[in-house]
Amino acid sequence: MKISGIKISLVGVILFVLISNIYSQPSNPCLCNRSQCGDIIASFKLVSNSTVVCDGYVFEVQNNSTIADVSYFVWDWGDNTRDTVFTTSNQTHTYNIPDDKVCDDTQTTYQICLLAVKNCSNGYSCHNNNSPVTVIHRPVARFNFTNSVCVDRNVNFTNTSCNVNTSDPEAYLWTFHDGTTAITRNVSKIYDMPGTYPVRLKVKNICGDHDTIQYIQVVDFPDAKVNISGSARDSVVCVGDVITLIDTSNIWSVNNRWTFPVNNVNRDTLQWKLSHFIRKRDSLSMGLRDSIPFIDTLVIETLRAGTYTFRLTSTNACGMSMWDFPLRVVAAPMISLPTPPSLCESGNYTPGSNIITGDIISVRWDFPGGNPSSSTMRNPGNIFYAGPGTYPVTLTVIAACDTIIRMINVFVADRTPVNILDANPRVFCQSSSPYTFMADLPGGDWSGPGIVNTTTGTFNPSSLTPQLYHHL
């Protein structure tokens, strides 16, 4: 019969229907006992004469059925696989325990069913024979450990292997990078040098062996270090300075993290701020993660005087290392040095107490011709000049941010006779007009009754009573 170009064998259709009918019985898919064509007996055994086989290994079964004119045999292996054959020849099979089930138990038992079928004009005869077979699960090597460990510390390797023949003294074999071995279930080891090392575990049972290799990282102690820009190497900078901090920690320092003054990393402060391009780099994360604490280079602008501590913390399996940088920001000093008053013949010059403000390192006053001639005090007190002259005063202020020098002169005048270029005494009436006295030396101040302008020496007699007056 040919349908749509597909040739279908009538015998094949009958065979398919027959097998389907036989396996449609819900209680036991391999149960069949019918004798329409006479009695038949299905019989088999494992060639090895054992009912134990190994996971992943081929085993052989021998068909011992004695049936004349057999139609076919169905081998049901119990693992959802079947083989249909038409001879009594030996058959082979392999049980493969799934990887996700292999460690659930040490063994699994399957029922092998041999179904014999004979067809005839009256119908068919069938008979089945069942026999259990135990499958020993293959061994699987597994172990746990801490992936990153510290040099010179004990490391424990915990065996989590399955299906191992623990009665075998050589069921476990550990092999390390240096050639040392161990046959205990669990093992420990000390690594005296940092590096990455292989660890191999081999396990076995009666069905074979299995090994696995894992790698352990041995680290040395972290050492958090930071390279600081030159202007800040003494931990003192000036307001407005820009400093750079570069993470130069050793290779064992991981999980490095910056900690900022008052834990402020998300915005600029009134005291300091991160440079704009550092902020721009952080913005690339779209706010999903604050990356600034983990970058390797910081650029900071100082805004206000104060002390601000920046910290870098490095951690690994050996412990923690911290680098602290107390940054002292100072303002440039300010000097207000007023012009000293003129002295006559001799006298004291007193600079004052509020001339210098701000953070300074040192002060030096120089008073040539004065007593004392120098001072390192902010307020040097009284400086005495014994005679007339022009004396220079130099103030030198050294600060972290600047060195400032200011110079002034102290003038000590000599006493010189002054002659009034008028009749002495000169007679005025109360009604006389204002008069300007003249002297033979310019400058100076006029004083006396009736003097209305001390600079020009203008005299007005209108407010005076008649008598003799003296003017200077």
Short mmCIF file of C-alpha atoms in Angstrom, two decimals, residues 22-454:
data_model
loop_
_atom_site.label_atom_id
_atom_site.label_comp_id
_atom_site.label_asym_id
_atom_site.label_seq_id
_atom_site.Cartn_x
_atom_site.Cartn_y
_atom_site.Cartn_z
CA ILE A 22 0.98 -4.77 25.08
CA TYR A 23 2.39 -1.57 26.66
CA SER A 24 -0.98 0.07 27.14
CA GLN A 25 -1.59 -1.88 30.33
CA PRO A 26 -1.32 0.72 33.11
CA SER A 27 -0.28 -1.50 36.00
CA ASN A 28 2.93 -2.85 34.48
CA PRO A 29 4.03 -1.76 30.99
CA CYS A 30 6.08 -4.96 30.61
CA LEU A 31 3.44 -7.36 31.92
CA CYS A 32 2.09 -9.72 29.29
CA ASN A 33 0.99 -13.35 29.58
CA ARG A 34 -1.03 -14.62 26.64
CA SER A 35 -0.95 -18.02 24.90
CA GLN A 36 -3.07 -17.82 21.75
CA CYS A 37 -0.15 -19.26 19.83
CA GLY A 38 0.90 -21.69 22.58
CA ASP A 39 2.99 -21.26 25.70
CA ILE A 40 6.28 -19.37 25.45
CA ILE A 41 8.87 -18.59 28.13
CA ALA A 42 11.09 -15.46 28.22
CA SER A 43 14.36 -15.87 30.11
CA PHE A 44 17.61 -13.90 30.40
CA LYS A 45 20.59 -13.20 32.65
CA LEU A 46 23.55 -10.83 32.84
CA VAL A 47 26.57 -12.32 31.17
CA SER A 48 28.70 -11.36 34.16
CA ASN A 49 26.46 -13.42 36.43
CA SER A 50 26.13 -10.33 38.59
CA THR A 51 23.20 -8.03 39.16
CA VAL A 52 25.47 -5.05 39.82
CA VAL A 53 26.75 -2.78 37.04
CA CYS A 54 28.56 0.54 36.92
CA ASP A 55 27.21 3.90 35.93
CA GLY A 56 28.43 4.76 32.44
CA TYR A 57 29.76 1.30 31.60
CA VAL A 58 28.42 -1.13 28.98
CA PHE A 59 27.07 -4.42 30.29
CA GLU A 60 25.76 -7.46 28.38
CA VAL A 61 22.65 -9.60 28.86
CA GLN A 62 22.09 -13.09 27.49
CA ASN A 63 18.69 -14.07 26.07
CA ASN A 64 17.99 -17.62 27.26
CA SER A 65 14.47 -17.82 25.87
CA THR A 66 13.66 -21.10 24.02
CA ILE A 67 10.94 -20.22 21.58
CA ALA A 68 10.35 -21.64 18.13
CA ASP A 69 9.42 -19.19 15.45
CA VAL A 70 9.67 -16.18 17.78
CA SER A 71 8.31 -13.01 16.28
CA TYR A 72 10.31 -10.50 18.32
CA PHE A 73 11.66 -9.56 21.74
CA VAL A 74 11.31 -6.24 23.58
CA TRP A 75 14.00 -5.28 26.07
CA ASP A 76 12.71 -2.69 28.55
CA TRP A 77 15.71 -1.39 30.53
CA GLY A 78 13.68 0.47 33.13
CA ASP A 79 15.24 3.87 32.33
CA ASN A 80 12.63 4.86 29.77
CA THR A 81 14.50 3.16 26.93
CA ARG A 82 13.45 0.04 25.00
CA ASP A 83 15.02 -2.07 22.28
CA THR A 84 12.99 -4.29 19.96
CA VAL A 85 14.94 -7.17 18.40
CA PHE A 86 14.03 -10.21 16.32
CA THR A 87 16.72 -12.65 17.43
CA THR A 88 17.92 -14.18 20.68
CA SER A 89 21.36 -12.64 20.36
CA ASN A 90 22.97 -11.00 23.41
CA GLN A 91 22.20 -7.33 23.99
CA THR A 92 24.21 -4.51 25.56
CA HIS A 93 23.11 -1.45 27.46
CA THR A 94 24.59 1.45 29.42
CA TYR A 95 23.02 3.26 32.36
CA ASN A 96 24.02 6.94 32.56
CA ILE A 97 22.96 8.63 35.78
CA PRO A 98 22.25 12.35 35.09
CA ASP A 99 24.75 14.80 36.50
CA ASP A 100 22.10 16.48 38.65
CA LYS A 101 21.12 13.11 40.16
CA VAL A 102 24.44 11.33 40.49
CA CYS A 103 25.11 12.59 44.03
CA ASP A 104 21.56 12.07 45.26
CA ASP A 105 22.34 8.46 46.16
CA THR A 106 25.13 5.93 45.88
CA GLN A 107 23.20 3.51 43.69
CA THR A 108 19.98 3.09 41.70
CA THR A 109 18.06 -0.13 41.02
CA TYR A 110 16.36 -0.65 37.67
CA GLN A 111 14.05 -3.46 36.57
CA ILE A 112 15.06 -5.08 33.29
CA CYS A 113 12.11 -6.67 31.55
CA LEU A 114 12.37 -9.05 28.61
CA LEU A 115 9.12 -9.46 26.68
CA ALA A 116 8.86 -12.35 24.18
CA VAL A 117 6.13 -12.24 21.51
CA LYS A 118 5.03 -14.89 19.00
CA ASN A 119 2.42 -14.16 16.34
CA CYS A 120 0.12 -16.68 14.70
CA SER A 121 -3.20 -16.85 12.87
CA ASN A 122 -5.06 -17.18 16.17
CA GLY A 123 -3.50 -14.02 17.61
CA TYR A 124 -0.31 -13.91 19.62
CA SER A 125 1.40 -15.32 22.66
CA CYS A 126 3.57 -13.24 25.00
CA HIS A 127 5.52 -13.71 28.18
CA ASN A 128 7.73 -11.40 30.23
CA ASN A 129 10.59 -11.93 32.65
CA ASN A 130 11.79 -9.22 35.08
CA SER A 131 15.08 -8.98 36.91
CA PRO A 132 16.53 -6.12 38.98
CA VAL A 133 19.94 -4.63 38.30
CA THR A 134 21.77 -2.29 40.67
CA VAL A 135 23.72 0.59 39.13
CA ILE A 136 26.61 1.89 41.25
CA HIS A 137 26.86 5.65 40.78
CA ARG A 138 30.12 6.98 39.44
CA PRO A 139 32.31 8.94 41.92
CA VAL A 140 32.40 12.73 41.68
CA ALA A 141 35.30 14.73 43.14
CA ARG A 142 34.30 18.00 44.80
CA PHE A 143 35.75 20.19 47.54
CA ASN A 144 35.27 23.60 49.12
CA PHE A 145 37.80 26.17 50.31
CA THR A 146 38.23 29.90 50.71
CA ASN A 147 39.22 31.20 47.28
CA SER A 148 41.52 33.95 48.56
CA VAL A 149 43.72 33.27 51.60
CA CYS A 150 46.58 34.97 53.38
CA VAL A 151 50.17 33.87 53.08
CA ASP A 152 51.51 31.77 56.00
CA ARG A 153 48.03 30.95 57.26
CA ASN A 154 46.41 27.54 57.45
CA VAL A 155 43.95 26.75 54.64
CA ASN A 156 41.30 24.06 55.09
CA PHE A 157 40.08 22.06 52.10
CA THR A 158 36.73 20.43 52.83
CA ASN A 159 35.87 17.34 50.81
CA THR A 160 32.30 17.28 49.46
CA SER A 161 32.80 14.39 47.01
CA CYS A 162 30.12 11.74 46.56
CA ASN A 163 29.98 8.03 45.84
CA VAL A 164 33.44 7.37 47.21
CA ASN A 165 34.44 3.99 48.55
CA THR A 166 35.45 5.18 52.01
CA SER A 167 36.66 1.72 52.99
CA ASP A 168 39.46 2.08 50.47
CA PRO A 169 42.44 3.74 52.19
CA GLU A 170 43.38 5.31 48.86
CA ALA A 171 39.91 6.50 47.96
CA TYR A 172 41.10 10.12 48.23
CA LEU A 173 44.22 11.59 46.70
CA TRP A 174 45.11 15.27 47.10
CA THR A 175 47.92 16.67 44.97
CA PHE A 176 49.40 20.15 45.47
CA HIS A 177 51.58 22.41 43.34
CA ASP A 178 54.75 21.52 45.23
CA GLY A 179 54.33 17.78 44.72
CA THR A 180 53.04 17.05 48.22
CA THR A 181 50.07 14.68 48.49
CA ALA A 182 47.54 13.53 51.06
CA ILE A 183 45.06 10.62 51.20
CA THR A 184 42.82 11.89 54.00
CA ARG A 185 39.23 12.91 53.40
CA ASN A 186 39.94 16.55 54.31
CA VAL A 187 43.27 18.31 54.27
CA SER A 188 44.89 21.59 55.31
CA LYS A 189 47.93 23.40 53.98
CA ILE A 190 50.03 26.51 54.59
CA TYR A 191 51.32 28.53 51.64
CA ASP A 192 54.48 30.51 52.38
CA MET A 193 54.50 32.55 49.16
CA PRO A 194 51.76 34.57 47.47
CA GLY A 195 50.52 33.38 44.10
CA THR A 196 47.87 31.28 42.38
CA TYR A 197 48.19 27.54 42.94
CA PRO A 198 46.35 24.45 41.61
CA VAL A 199 44.79 21.92 43.98
CA ARG A 200 43.81 18.50 42.58
CA LEU A 201 41.51 15.96 44.22
CA LYS A 202 41.04 12.46 42.84
CA VAL A 203 38.41 10.07 44.25
CA LYS A 204 37.41 6.53 43.34
CA ASN A 205 35.07 3.65 43.97
CA ILE A 206 34.62 0.19 42.43
CA CYS A 207 33.37 1.74 39.21
CA GLY A 208 36.32 4.03 38.53
CA ASP A 209 37.75 7.39 39.53
CA HIS A 210 37.17 11.08 38.94
CA ASP A 211 39.34 14.12 39.56
CA THR A 212 38.90 17.88 39.67
CA ILE A 213 41.33 20.79 39.78
CA GLN A 214 40.64 24.14 41.41
CA TYR A 215 42.87 27.17 41.93
CA ILE A 216 43.51 29.05 45.14
CA GLN A 217 44.83 32.61 45.34
CA VAL A 218 47.32 33.30 48.11
CA VAL A 219 47.79 36.99 48.88
CA ASP A 220 50.23 39.03 50.93
CA PHE A 221 49.36 41.82 53.36
CA PRO A 222 47.81 44.98 51.90
CA ASP A 223 49.69 48.26 52.17
CA ALA A 224 47.57 51.33 51.51
CA LYS A 225 49.73 54.16 50.13
CA VAL A 226 49.02 57.42 48.38
CA ASN A 227 51.26 59.66 46.30
CA ILE A 228 50.58 63.31 47.11
CA SER A 229 51.21 66.28 44.84
CA GLY A 230 54.33 68.23 45.76
CA SER A 231 52.57 71.26 47.21
CA ALA A 232 50.98 69.12 49.91
CA ARG A 233 53.80 66.83 50.94
CA ASP A 234 54.12 68.55 54.31
CA SER A 235 50.33 68.21 54.78
CA VAL A 236 49.93 72.00 54.73
CA VAL A 237 48.47 73.85 51.77
CA CYS A 238 46.89 77.22 51.15
CA VAL A 239 43.31 78.15 50.52
CA GLY A 240 42.71 77.81 46.79
CA ASP A 241 45.44 75.22 46.21
CA VAL A 242 44.65 72.13 44.14
CA ILE A 243 46.17 68.85 45.33
CA THR A 244 46.23 65.39 43.77
CA LEU A 245 46.02 62.09 45.67
CA ILE A 246 47.01 58.97 43.70
CA ASP A 247 46.43 55.46 45.01
CA THR A 248 49.80 53.65 44.89
CA SER A 249 48.95 50.74 47.19
CA ASN A 250 50.70 47.41 46.63
CA ILE A 251 49.28 44.72 44.35
CA TRP A 252 47.74 42.87 47.30
CA SER A 253 45.58 45.84 48.24
CA VAL A 254 42.10 45.25 46.87
CA ASN A 255 38.68 46.70 47.56
CA ASN A 256 40.38 50.08 47.99
CA ARG A 257 38.00 52.79 49.14
CA TRP A 258 38.35 56.50 49.90
CA THR A 259 36.73 58.03 52.95
CA PHE A 260 36.30 61.79 52.81
CA PRO A 261 36.04 64.42 55.57
CA VAL A 262 32.62 64.21 57.26
CA ASN A 263 31.93 61.32 54.84
CA ASN A 264 30.89 63.80 52.16
CA VAL A 265 31.43 62.42 48.66
CA ASN A 266 28.25 63.43 46.88
CA ARG A 267 28.56 67.20 46.73
CA ASP A 268 31.05 70.01 47.12
CA THR A 269 31.41 71.52 50.57
CA LEU A 270 32.29 74.96 51.81
CA GLN A 271 35.71 73.67 52.87
CA TRP A 272 36.86 71.61 49.84
CA LYS A 273 35.55 70.16 46.61
CA LEU A 274 36.46 67.56 44.03
CA SER A 275 37.46 68.78 40.61
CA HIS A 276 34.73 68.94 37.99
CA PHE A 277 36.19 66.18 35.81
CA ILE A 278 36.09 63.76 38.76
CA ARG A 279 32.42 64.64 39.19
CA LYS A 280 31.90 64.20 35.45
CA ARG A 281 33.40 60.71 35.59
CA ASP A 282 30.98 59.75 38.36
CA SER A 283 28.02 61.07 36.36
CA LEU A 284 28.69 58.41 33.72
CA SER A 285 27.24 55.82 36.10
CA MET A 286 23.84 57.49 35.67
CA GLY A 287 23.42 57.56 39.43
CA LEU A 288 23.41 53.77 39.68
CA ARG A 289 26.59 53.69 41.75
CA ASP A 290 28.70 56.27 43.51
CA SER A 291 32.04 55.39 41.92
CA ILE A 292 34.12 58.20 43.44
CA PRO A 293 35.18 56.26 46.56
CA PHE A 294 36.73 53.59 44.32
CA ILE A 295 38.70 55.60 41.74
CA ASP A 296 42.49 55.69 41.94
CA THR A 297 43.11 59.44 41.59
CA LEU A 298 41.49 62.37 43.39
CA VAL A 299 41.91 66.03 42.51
CA ILE A 300 40.79 68.34 45.32
CA GLU A 301 40.46 72.11 45.52
CA THR A 302 40.69 73.68 48.97
CA LEU A 303 38.20 76.42 49.80
CA ARG A 304 38.50 77.29 53.48
CA ALA A 305 41.11 77.08 56.23
CA GLY A 306 40.86 74.02 58.45
CA THR A 307 42.12 70.46 58.87
CA TYR A 308 40.47 67.77 56.72
CA THR A 309 41.32 64.08 56.91
CA PHE A 310 41.26 61.92 53.78
CA ARG A 311 41.57 58.15 54.21
CA LEU A 312 42.29 55.24 51.86
CA THR A 313 41.38 51.77 53.14
CA SER A 314 42.70 48.58 51.52
CA THR A 315 41.48 45.11 52.49
CA ASN A 316 42.10 41.51 51.51
CA ALA A 317 42.22 38.10 53.15
CA CYS A 318 45.21 39.16 55.29
CA GLY A 319 43.47 42.12 56.87
CA MET A 320 43.11 45.87 56.49
CA SER A 321 45.51 48.73 55.85
CA MET A 322 44.62 52.40 56.22
CA TRP A 323 46.38 55.54 55.00
CA ASP A 324 45.30 58.77 56.70
CA PHE A 325 46.12 62.21 55.35
CA PRO A 326 45.24 65.11 57.66
CA LEU A 327 45.33 68.00 55.22
CA ARG A 328 45.85 71.34 56.93
CA VAL A 329 44.56 74.23 54.86
CA VAL A 330 45.76 77.67 55.92
CA ALA A 331 45.00 81.18 54.77
CA ALA A 332 47.76 83.58 53.71
CA PRO A 333 48.64 86.01 56.54
CA MET A 334 47.65 89.66 56.39
CA ILE A 335 49.84 92.56 57.60
CA SER A 336 48.60 96.01 58.52
CA LEU A 337 51.62 98.15 59.33
CA PRO A 338 50.60 101.80 59.95
CA THR A 339 52.90 104.76 59.36
CA PRO A 340 54.61 105.55 62.66
CA PRO A 341 54.30 109.07 64.17
CA SER A 342 57.31 111.36 64.08
CA LEU A 343 59.40 111.55 67.22
CA CYS A 344 61.29 114.55 68.54
CA GLU A 345 64.94 114.05 69.43
CA SER A 346 64.24 110.57 70.96
CA GLY A 347 61.37 108.32 71.91
CA ASN A 348 59.62 104.97 71.67
CA TYR A 349 58.10 103.44 68.56
CA THR A 350 55.36 100.89 69.31
CA PRO A 351 54.20 98.86 66.25
CA GLY A 352 51.04 97.56 67.99
CA SER A 353 49.42 94.20 68.75
CA ASN A 354 47.11 93.52 65.78
CA ILE A 355 49.50 94.01 62.90
CA ILE A 356 49.73 90.32 61.84
CA THR A 357 46.72 88.04 61.37
CA GLY A 358 46.45 84.52 59.97
CA ASP A 359 48.57 81.35 60.14
CA ILE A 360 52.29 81.99 60.19
CA ILE A 361 55.47 80.04 60.69
CA SER A 362 57.78 82.77 61.94
CA VAL A 363 58.09 86.54 62.42
CA ARG A 364 61.14 88.78 62.44
CA TRP A 365 61.34 92.50 63.11
CA ASP A 366 64.52 94.43 62.33
CA PHE A 367 65.02 97.85 63.96
CA PRO A 368 68.47 99.20 62.96
CA GLY A 369 69.40 101.97 65.41
CA GLY A 370 66.64 100.96 67.81
CA ASN A 371 66.69 99.15 71.11
CA PRO A 372 66.09 96.25 70.83
CA SER A 373 67.42 96.00 67.31
CA SER A 374 65.28 92.95 66.42
CA SER A 375 62.43 90.77 67.65
CA THR A 376 60.70 87.49 66.74
CA MET A 377 57.47 88.34 68.53
CA ARG A 378 54.23 89.29 66.80
CA ASN A 379 54.12 92.30 69.13
CA PRO A 380 57.68 93.46 69.74
CA GLY A 381 56.66 96.09 72.31
CA ASN A 382 58.41 99.48 72.56
CA ILE A 383 61.45 100.22 70.40
CA PHE A 384 63.54 103.12 71.73
CA TYR A 385 65.43 105.52 69.45
CA ALA A 386 67.99 107.65 71.31
CA GLY A 387 68.67 110.34 68.73
CA PRO A 388 67.38 112.13 65.63
CA GLY A 389 67.45 110.33 62.29
CA THR A 390 65.50 108.24 59.80
CA TYR A 391 65.43 104.61 60.89
CA PRO A 392 64.22 101.75 58.61
CA VAL A 393 61.93 99.10 60.07
CA THR A 394 61.63 95.72 58.30
CA LEU A 395 58.94 93.13 59.09
CA THR A 396 59.40 89.64 57.60
CA VAL A 397 56.56 87.13 57.99
CA ILE A 398 57.10 83.55 56.83
CA ALA A 399 53.96 81.44 56.33
CA ALA A 400 53.10 78.17 54.62
CA CYS A 401 51.43 80.06 51.84
CA ASP A 402 53.72 83.06 51.41
CA THR A 403 56.65 85.11 52.69
CA ILE A 404 55.70 88.75 53.19
CA ILE A 405 58.13 91.64 53.74
CA ARG A 406 57.01 95.12 54.76
CA MET A 407 59.28 98.18 55.28
CA ILE A 408 58.62 101.59 56.84
CA ASN A 409 60.73 104.44 58.28
CA VAL A 410 60.67 105.90 61.76
CA PHE A 411 61.55 109.62 61.72
CA VAL A 412 63.11 111.20 64.83
CA ALA A 413 63.40 114.96 64.37
CA ASP A 414 66.15 117.21 65.76
CA ARG A 415 65.18 120.26 67.81
CA THR A 416 65.93 123.44 65.67
CA PRO A 417 65.33 127.13 66.76
CA VAL A 418 62.45 128.84 64.90
CA ASN A 419 62.29 132.66 64.54
CA ILE A 420 59.02 134.55 63.99
CA LEU A 421 59.46 137.14 61.24
CA ASP A 422 57.37 139.84 62.90
CA ALA A 423 57.85 142.70 65.37
CA ASN A 424 57.97 141.26 68.83
CA PRO A 425 55.75 142.14 70.47
CA ARG A 426 53.29 143.07 67.73
CA VAL A 427 50.30 145.24 68.66
CA PHE A 428 46.76 144.40 67.47
CA CYS A 429 43.40 145.94 68.10
CA GLN A 430 40.36 143.79 68.76
CA SER A 431 38.92 145.12 65.55
CA SER A 432 42.04 144.34 63.50
CA SER A 433 41.68 141.98 60.53
CA PRO A 434 43.05 138.42 60.80
CA TYR A 435 46.79 138.27 60.39
CA THR A 436 49.12 135.44 59.29
CA PHE A 437 52.35 135.05 61.21
CA MET A 438 55.54 134.14 59.33
CA ALA A 439 58.51 132.01 60.51
CA ASP A 440 61.96 131.42 59.09
CA LEU A 441 61.39 127.62 58.85
CA PRO A 442 58.53 126.10 56.89
CA GLY A 443 56.17 123.54 58.35
CA GLY A 444 55.34 122.99 61.96
CA ASP A 445 52.21 123.85 63.91
CA TRP A 446 51.25 127.22 65.32
CA SER A 447 49.70 127.50 68.77
CA GLY A 448 48.50 130.21 71.13
CA PRO A 449 45.38 132.30 71.88
CA GLY A 450 43.64 133.63 68.78
CA ILE A 451 45.33 131.17 66.36
CA VAL A 452 42.50 130.03 64.08
CA ASN A 453 44.63 127.97 61.65
CA THR A 454 47.49 126.03 63.21
#
